[in-house]
Amino acid sequence: ESTGRKRDRRRHDSSSDDGDRRRPSGGRGGRNGRHDSSEEEDGRGRRRSDSDGSGKKKRRRRRDSDSGDDGRRPGRRHDSSDDDDDDDGSESVDAAGRAKRMSSGHRSGLQDAGDFAAAERKLRKKQRRELEKYNAKNGGDGRTVYRDKSGRKREVDPAADEAELARLEREREERQVRSNKGARQRDLEDLEAAELAAASSMTVARGIDDRHLEALRMAEIRPDDPMAAHAWKKREEESAAGTDGAPSAARPTYKGPQAKPNRYGLRPGYRWDGIERGNGFEDRVLEKLHSRGHKREEAYRWSSADM
């Protein structure tokens, strides 16, 4: 066998010492030199990558050698039977063959109703003890602390707070009721309240010579009075002028030419300039109503006339 093709193959775990042996410089022997060889230079004169220039051999340790531990901790198998203290709620069985406990605290597996009820009572009792300890430590039953804007504590009387809330609620309801009424209704209510306050100081017996009662009778406008229209007009002027003669804040009314009638009898606003800007719908509606009534009247006359 040629020396150029002869390979000096050394086992990875070999204990023989042939570090001084050199391969022939020619052929493939130098090209295929083992990586863990102790040669300083290969057949082509190149220095090996694991050479440190000192001529010392650099041996690599086999993974399956019987040498000492290299300091690395072997990985734990997934099916290891080590007992873990913390329970993850699984239904696996420990090394002694007993069922583990689930996350709720109950044992996994088959069990009768009595055992389950006893375990449930123990768990509830344990939970109550833990809750009592937590409340005793963190003040779970403590009273509410009220603070002002600056963060300082302030004493609060629950009865006074309830009374204040009730008063604010009554005021809010009164404002709501008052805002839902018009100015005229509010004035009449104020007038009635003033009359009731004045009547509280009057005597029970009221005769003919009572001036207040006589003024009320004279201010009454009766529908069969021939001067009722004049009385109503005078009263409107007095209410518009106010009691002291100064102009009141009442809204002015329209005083121009008569506007066209409408279905609802609404008067135009006091700023209206007398120009009709509608599309004629009200006129057509009134015309239709008038023609319908006229036809009904004509039909009645024709049906009741002598033939």
Phi, psi and omega in degrees: 000135185290147178287336179290331181258357181283132181249138178266083183274123179246135179295151183293328181256019181289143179258005180286151184246096177235043182294335182274354181286137180241146176275157176295149185286338184261169176078199182273355184297319179288334182283326183257030178295144183293150184288332180264015178290154181267015180289149177277323181220147178274192183295332181270004179086011179272142180282138181290154184289334180264011180274136178256011177077000182255358179081003180275147180280148179240099184270142177257140183276133177288149178291328183260019181285162180269016181288178182295168182293140181272010176095349180272142182274127179295143181291145180282137179289153183290331181259030181296146182262020179294142180275121176265137180288321183278132183267124181264010176084006180282165183257027179284171183247140182280186185293330181278358180087006179269147181287138178285167178266144179277179182294336178282348181103346180276155176283144177277162179098185182283139177201154183276174185293324181295315179296320180295319179294320178295318178295323179295319178297319178296319179295317179297319179296320178295318179296320178296320178297317179296321179293320178296320177296319180294318179294322178293330181276318186256004177069054181292330181261019180289159180280157182290137180258123179257139182229154177271191183294330180277354179095358180279149179289147177223146180278136183236132176262115182300322181295318179294322178295318179295320178295320178295319178296320178295320179295316178297324178292320178296317179297321178295318179295321178296318178296323179294316179295321181291324180287339179280354181253158178279175181293321180295318178296320178294322178296318179295320178296319177296322179294318178295321178296322178293321178295320178295322178294323178288325180291338179292337179263359180275164176278161181288319180278121180237119184264191182289329183277013178286118185290323180294316178294322178293322178294323177294321180291322180288331180280350180286133180254119182265144183294333180272008179282128178293341179258022183294320180296319178294323180293319179295319179296318179295322180292321178296320178295320179293320179291327178288323180283332183094167183287327183265011179087348179279149179295135182273175181271017179291149182288132180290159182248166181284133182234020181270198179295160184294132180273167179294145178289156177226174185293334187255357179069028181278139177269151178289162178289161185290348178266001184290136183266006177088004181264127179280120182244016179278177179263010178083012182292318180297322179295318180293322179294314180295322178296319179295318178296318180294316180294325178294317177294323179293318178295321179297318179294318178296321179295321179293318179296320181292323181287333182262357181282155178286131180277000000 
